[in-house]
């Protein structure tokens, strides 16, 4: 490997390790996903009840585009092309990846049965880095938000800002 390729590989690894969130695009729109870096690849879990929805096209043998953001500023650091592998439940590779994922999974409603639920109902996907780029795009890459069931039921009362500021002043 050339020095540039080694530096590029190191940037991908360090940036992805430190960022708790990556943007992944398979065959559809990009999605922000939490992940862990394990044995040279980003590993994700999703597509099950209570877990993050994975973008379409993350099938074994496919490729995906991964964009890594800065943890402190949130801006784009590096983008890389990933080879996609779907890990087979209870395989040796799956067990090792799930052990890492379980440690990073926040607010799981069923922490004791988490790995069994993942084996039954979810997919664990490994994204192995390929080519990478630190070039910034010429366009903004802005996109409309994806549809979601999360909504605000009603607007905040008009007096709420005054009430909050009044409480802060009493302390």
mmCIF file of C-alpha atoms in Angstrom:
data_model
loop_
_atom_site.group_PDB
_atom_site.id
_atom_site.type_symbol
_atom_site.label_atom_id
_atom_site.label_comp_id
_atom_site.label_asym_id
_atom_site.label_seq_id
_atom_site.Cartn_x
_atom_site.Cartn_y
_atom_site.Cartn_z
ATOM 1 C CA UNK A 1 0.000 0.000 0.000
ATOM 2 C CA UNK A 2 1.141 3.522 -0.734
ATOM 3 C CA UNK A 3 1.612 6.112 1.987
ATOM 4 C CA UNK A 4 -1.501 7.992 0.803
ATOM 5 C CA UNK A 5 -3.597 4.828 0.963
ATOM 6 C CA UNK A 6 -2.346 4.082 4.479
ATOM 7 C CA UNK A 7 -3.104 7.623 5.646
ATOM 8 C CA UNK A 8 -6.550 7.465 4.064
ATOM 9 C CA UNK A 9 -7.250 4.113 5.770
ATOM 10 C CA UNK A 10 -6.083 5.526 9.127
ATOM 11 C CA UNK A 11 -8.333 8.590 8.726
ATOM 12 C CA UNK A 12 -11.353 6.402 7.963
ATOM 13 C CA UNK A 13 -10.682 4.205 10.989
ATOM 14 C CA UNK A 14 -10.029 7.003 13.497
ATOM 15 C CA UNK A 15 -12.890 9.206 12.311
ATOM 16 C CA UNK A 16 -15.364 6.314 12.326
ATOM 17 C CA UNK A 17 -14.219 5.074 15.751
ATOM 18 C CA UNK A 18 -14.668 8.492 17.329
ATOM 19 C CA UNK A 19 -17.975 9.379 15.702
ATOM 20 C CA UNK A 20 -20.984 7.829 17.386
ATOM 21 C CA UNK A 21 -23.047 8.371 14.258
ATOM 22 C CA UNK A 22 -22.439 7.733 10.557
ATOM 23 C CA UNK A 23 -24.601 8.456 7.527
ATOM 24 C CA UNK A 24 -25.122 5.341 5.413
ATOM 25 C CA UNK A 25 -26.638 5.198 1.925
ATOM 26 C CA UNK A 26 -27.454 1.905 0.266
ATOM 27 C CA UNK A 27 -29.951 1.950 -2.604
ATOM 28 C CA UNK A 28 -32.198 4.649 -1.079
ATOM 29 C CA UNK A 29 -31.728 7.823 0.922
ATOM 30 C CA UNK A 30 -29.002 8.173 3.554
ATOM 31 C CA UNK A 31 -29.787 7.393 7.184
ATOM 32 C CA UNK A 32 -27.977 8.429 10.343
ATOM 33 C CA UNK A 33 -27.037 5.244 12.230
ATOM 34 C CA UNK A 34 -25.225 4.448 15.461
ATOM 35 C CA UNK A 35 -22.487 1.870 15.117
ATOM 36 C CA UNK A 36 -19.350 0.412 16.668
ATOM 37 C CA UNK A 37 -15.960 -0.020 15.062
ATOM 38 C CA UNK A 38 -14.950 -3.655 15.401
ATOM 39 C CA UNK A 39 -12.026 -5.476 13.784
ATOM 40 C CA UNK A 40 -11.536 -3.030 10.914
ATOM 41 C CA UNK A 41 -15.173 -2.342 10.025
ATOM 42 C CA UNK A 42 -18.265 -0.443 11.165
ATOM 43 C CA UNK A 43 -20.887 -2.805 12.587
ATOM 44 C CA UNK A 44 -24.589 -1.865 12.839
ATOM 45 C CA UNK A 45 -27.726 -3.514 14.118
ATOM 46 C CA UNK A 46 -31.238 -2.661 12.959
ATOM 47 C CA UNK A 47 -34.426 -3.472 11.077
ATOM 48 C CA UNK A 48 -36.150 -4.958 14.097
ATOM 49 C CA UNK A 49 -38.705 -3.738 16.627
ATOM 50 C CA UNK A 50 -37.214 -1.000 18.781
ATOM 51 C CA UNK A 51 -34.061 -0.736 16.678
ATOM 52 C CA UNK A 52 -32.885 1.722 14.042
ATOM 53 C CA UNK A 53 -34.185 1.251 10.507
ATOM 54 C CA UNK A 54 -31.373 0.381 8.119
ATOM 55 C CA UNK A 55 -31.373 1.930 4.636
ATOM 56 C CA UNK A 56 -32.448 -0.199 1.686
ATOM 57 C CA UNK A 57 -29.803 -2.043 -0.246
ATOM 58 C CA UNK A 58 -27.667 -3.172 2.692
ATOM 59 C CA UNK A 59 -27.570 -6.751 1.467
ATOM 60 C CA UNK A 60 -24.675 -9.195 1.444
ATOM 61 C CA UNK A 61 -22.245 -8.409 -1.373
ATOM 62 C CA UNK A 62 -23.619 -4.919 -2.012
ATOM 63 C CA UNK A 63 -21.803 -1.627 -1.522
ATOM 64 C CA UNK A 64 -22.804 1.366 0.555
ATOM 65 C CA UNK A 65 -21.628 4.950 0.895
ATOM 66 C CA UNK A 66 -20.646 5.948 4.437
ATOM 67 C CA UNK A 67 -20.156 9.570 5.490
ATOM 68 C CA UNK A 68 -18.480 10.215 8.824
ATOM 69 C CA UNK A 69 -19.134 13.381 10.755
ATOM 70 C CA UNK A 70 -16.968 15.172 13.277
ATOM 71 C CA UNK A 71 -18.019 14.331 16.820
ATOM 72 C CA UNK A 72 -17.462 17.870 18.107
ATOM 73 C CA UNK A 73 -18.634 20.061 15.191
ATOM 74 C CA UNK A 74 -20.898 17.648 13.304
ATOM 75 C CA UNK A 75 -19.371 18.497 9.916
ATOM 76 C CA UNK A 76 -18.363 15.960 7.273
ATOM 77 C CA UNK A 77 -14.851 14.541 7.776
ATOM 78 C CA UNK A 78 -14.554 11.688 5.325
ATOM 79 C CA UNK A 79 -16.716 9.581 3.028
ATOM 80 C CA UNK A 80 -15.923 5.983 2.121
ATOM 81 C CA UNK A 81 -17.330 3.153 0.076
ATOM 82 C CA UNK A 82 -18.097 0.036 2.082
ATOM 83 C CA UNK A 83 -18.481 -3.591 1.228
ATOM 84 C CA UNK A 84 -21.593 -4.953 2.949
ATOM 85 C CA UNK A 85 -21.749 -8.273 4.792
ATOM 86 C CA UNK A 86 -24.787 -9.472 6.745
ATOM 87 C CA UNK A 87 -23.599 -11.536 9.706
ATOM 88 C CA UNK A 88 -25.285 -14.871 10.311
ATOM 89 C CA UNK A 89 -26.886 -15.055 13.794
ATOM 90 C CA UNK A 90 -24.843 -16.972 16.361
ATOM 91 C CA UNK A 91 -21.827 -17.335 14.067
ATOM 92 C CA UNK A 92 -18.452 -16.606 15.668
ATOM 93 C CA UNK A 93 -18.178 -13.252 13.846
ATOM 94 C CA UNK A 94 -21.775 -12.335 14.832
ATOM 95 C CA UNK A 95 -21.148 -13.142 18.521
ATOM 96 C CA UNK A 96 -18.021 -10.963 18.616
ATOM 97 C CA UNK A 97 -19.763 -8.048 16.867
ATOM 98 C CA UNK A 98 -22.886 -8.298 19.047
ATOM 99 C CA UNK A 99 -20.764 -8.256 22.219
ATOM 100 C CA UNK A 100 -19.389 -4.872 21.100
ATOM 101 C CA UNK A 101 -22.787 -3.564 19.981
ATOM 102 C CA UNK A 102 -24.486 -4.579 23.233
ATOM 103 C CA UNK A 103 -22.041 -2.463 25.224
ATOM 104 C CA UNK A 104 -22.955 0.631 23.181
ATOM 105 C CA UNK A 105 -26.728 0.094 22.974
ATOM 106 C CA UNK A 106 -28.394 2.738 25.128
ATOM 107 C CA UNK A 107 -31.795 2.387 26.805
ATOM 108 C CA UNK A 108 -32.533 -1.139 25.647
ATOM 109 C CA UNK A 109 -35.877 -2.204 27.151
ATOM 110 C CA UNK A 110 -34.759 -5.839 27.409
ATOM 111 C CA UNK A 111 -31.030 -5.758 28.186
ATOM 112 C CA UNK A 112 -30.934 -9.368 29.398
ATOM 113 C CA UNK A 113 -32.549 -10.796 26.236
ATOM 114 C CA UNK A 114 -31.074 -8.245 23.841
ATOM 115 C CA UNK A 115 -28.782 -10.594 21.907
ATOM 116 C CA UNK A 116 -31.492 -13.236 21.503
ATOM 117 C CA UNK A 117 -33.927 -10.600 20.200
ATOM 118 C CA UNK A 118 -31.293 -9.384 17.757
ATOM 119 C CA UNK A 119 -30.735 -12.955 16.549
ATOM 120 C CA UNK A 120 -34.483 -13.517 16.021
ATOM 121 C CA UNK A 121 -35.705 -10.164 14.715
ATOM 122 C CA UNK A 122 -32.828 -7.924 13.575
ATOM 123 C CA UNK A 123 -29.953 -7.808 11.117
ATOM 124 C CA UNK A 124 -26.326 -7.223 12.100
ATOM 125 C CA UNK A 125 -24.428 -5.653 9.208
ATOM 126 C CA UNK A 126 -20.683 -5.227 8.780
ATOM 127 C CA UNK A 127 -19.434 -2.346 6.588
ATOM 128 C CA UNK A 128 -15.821 -2.892 5.523
ATOM 129 C CA UNK A 129 -14.010 0.193 4.177
ATOM 130 C CA UNK A 130 -12.939 0.377 0.562
ATOM 131 C CA UNK A 131 -12.131 3.603 -1.290
ATOM 132 C CA UNK A 132 -12.328 6.852 0.668
ATOM 133 C CA UNK A 133 -12.422 10.554 -0.069
ATOM 134 C CA UNK A 134 -11.738 13.649 2.010
ATOM 135 C CA UNK A 135 -12.796 15.937 -0.855
ATOM 136 C CA UNK A 136 -15.714 18.133 0.072
ATOM 137 C CA UNK A 137 -18.678 18.078 -2.326
ATOM 138 C CA UNK A 138 -19.447 21.017 -4.624
ATOM 139 C CA UNK A 139 -23.147 20.972 -3.673
ATOM 140 C CA UNK A 140 -24.816 21.149 -0.270
ATOM 141 C CA UNK A 141 -26.149 17.545 -0.230
ATOM 142 C CA UNK A 142 -29.204 18.866 1.622
ATOM 143 C CA UNK A 143 -32.208 16.552 1.461
ATOM 144 C CA UNK A 144 -35.733 16.679 2.845
ATOM 145 C CA UNK A 145 -36.232 14.749 6.100
ATOM 146 C CA UNK A 146 -37.351 11.142 5.810
ATOM 147 C CA UNK A 147 -40.946 10.368 6.800
ATOM 148 C CA UNK A 148 -41.351 9.422 10.455
ATOM 149 C CA UNK A 149 -44.072 8.559 12.906
ATOM 150 C CA UNK A 150 -42.570 10.928 15.481
ATOM 151 C CA UNK A 151 -44.703 14.064 15.620
ATOM 152 C CA UNK A 152 -45.504 16.904 17.960
ATOM 153 C CA UNK A 153 -49.119 16.668 19.047
ATOM 154 C CA UNK A 154 -49.691 20.372 19.452
ATOM 155 C CA UNK A 155 -47.852 23.680 19.514
ATOM 156 C CA UNK A 156 -46.246 24.987 22.686
ATOM 157 C CA UNK A 157 -48.364 27.491 24.639
ATOM 158 C CA UNK A 158 -47.549 31.127 23.863
ATOM 159 C CA UNK A 159 -46.814 31.861 27.534
ATOM 160 C CA UNK A 160 -44.269 29.056 27.904
ATOM 161 C CA UNK A 161 -41.160 31.136 27.079
ATOM 162 C CA UNK A 162 -42.182 33.762 29.672
ATOM 163 C CA UNK A 163 -42.792 31.095 32.304
ATOM 164 C CA UNK A 164 -39.429 29.478 31.688
ATOM 165 C CA UNK A 165 -37.585 32.797 31.833
ATOM 166 C CA UNK A 166 -39.426 33.805 35.011
ATOM 167 C CA UNK A 167 -38.340 30.583 36.783
ATOM 168 C CA UNK A 168 -34.753 31.069 35.745
ATOM 169 C CA UNK A 169 -34.771 34.601 37.208
ATOM 170 C CA UNK A 170 -35.950 33.415 40.669
ATOM 171 C CA UNK A 171 -32.961 31.146 41.287
#
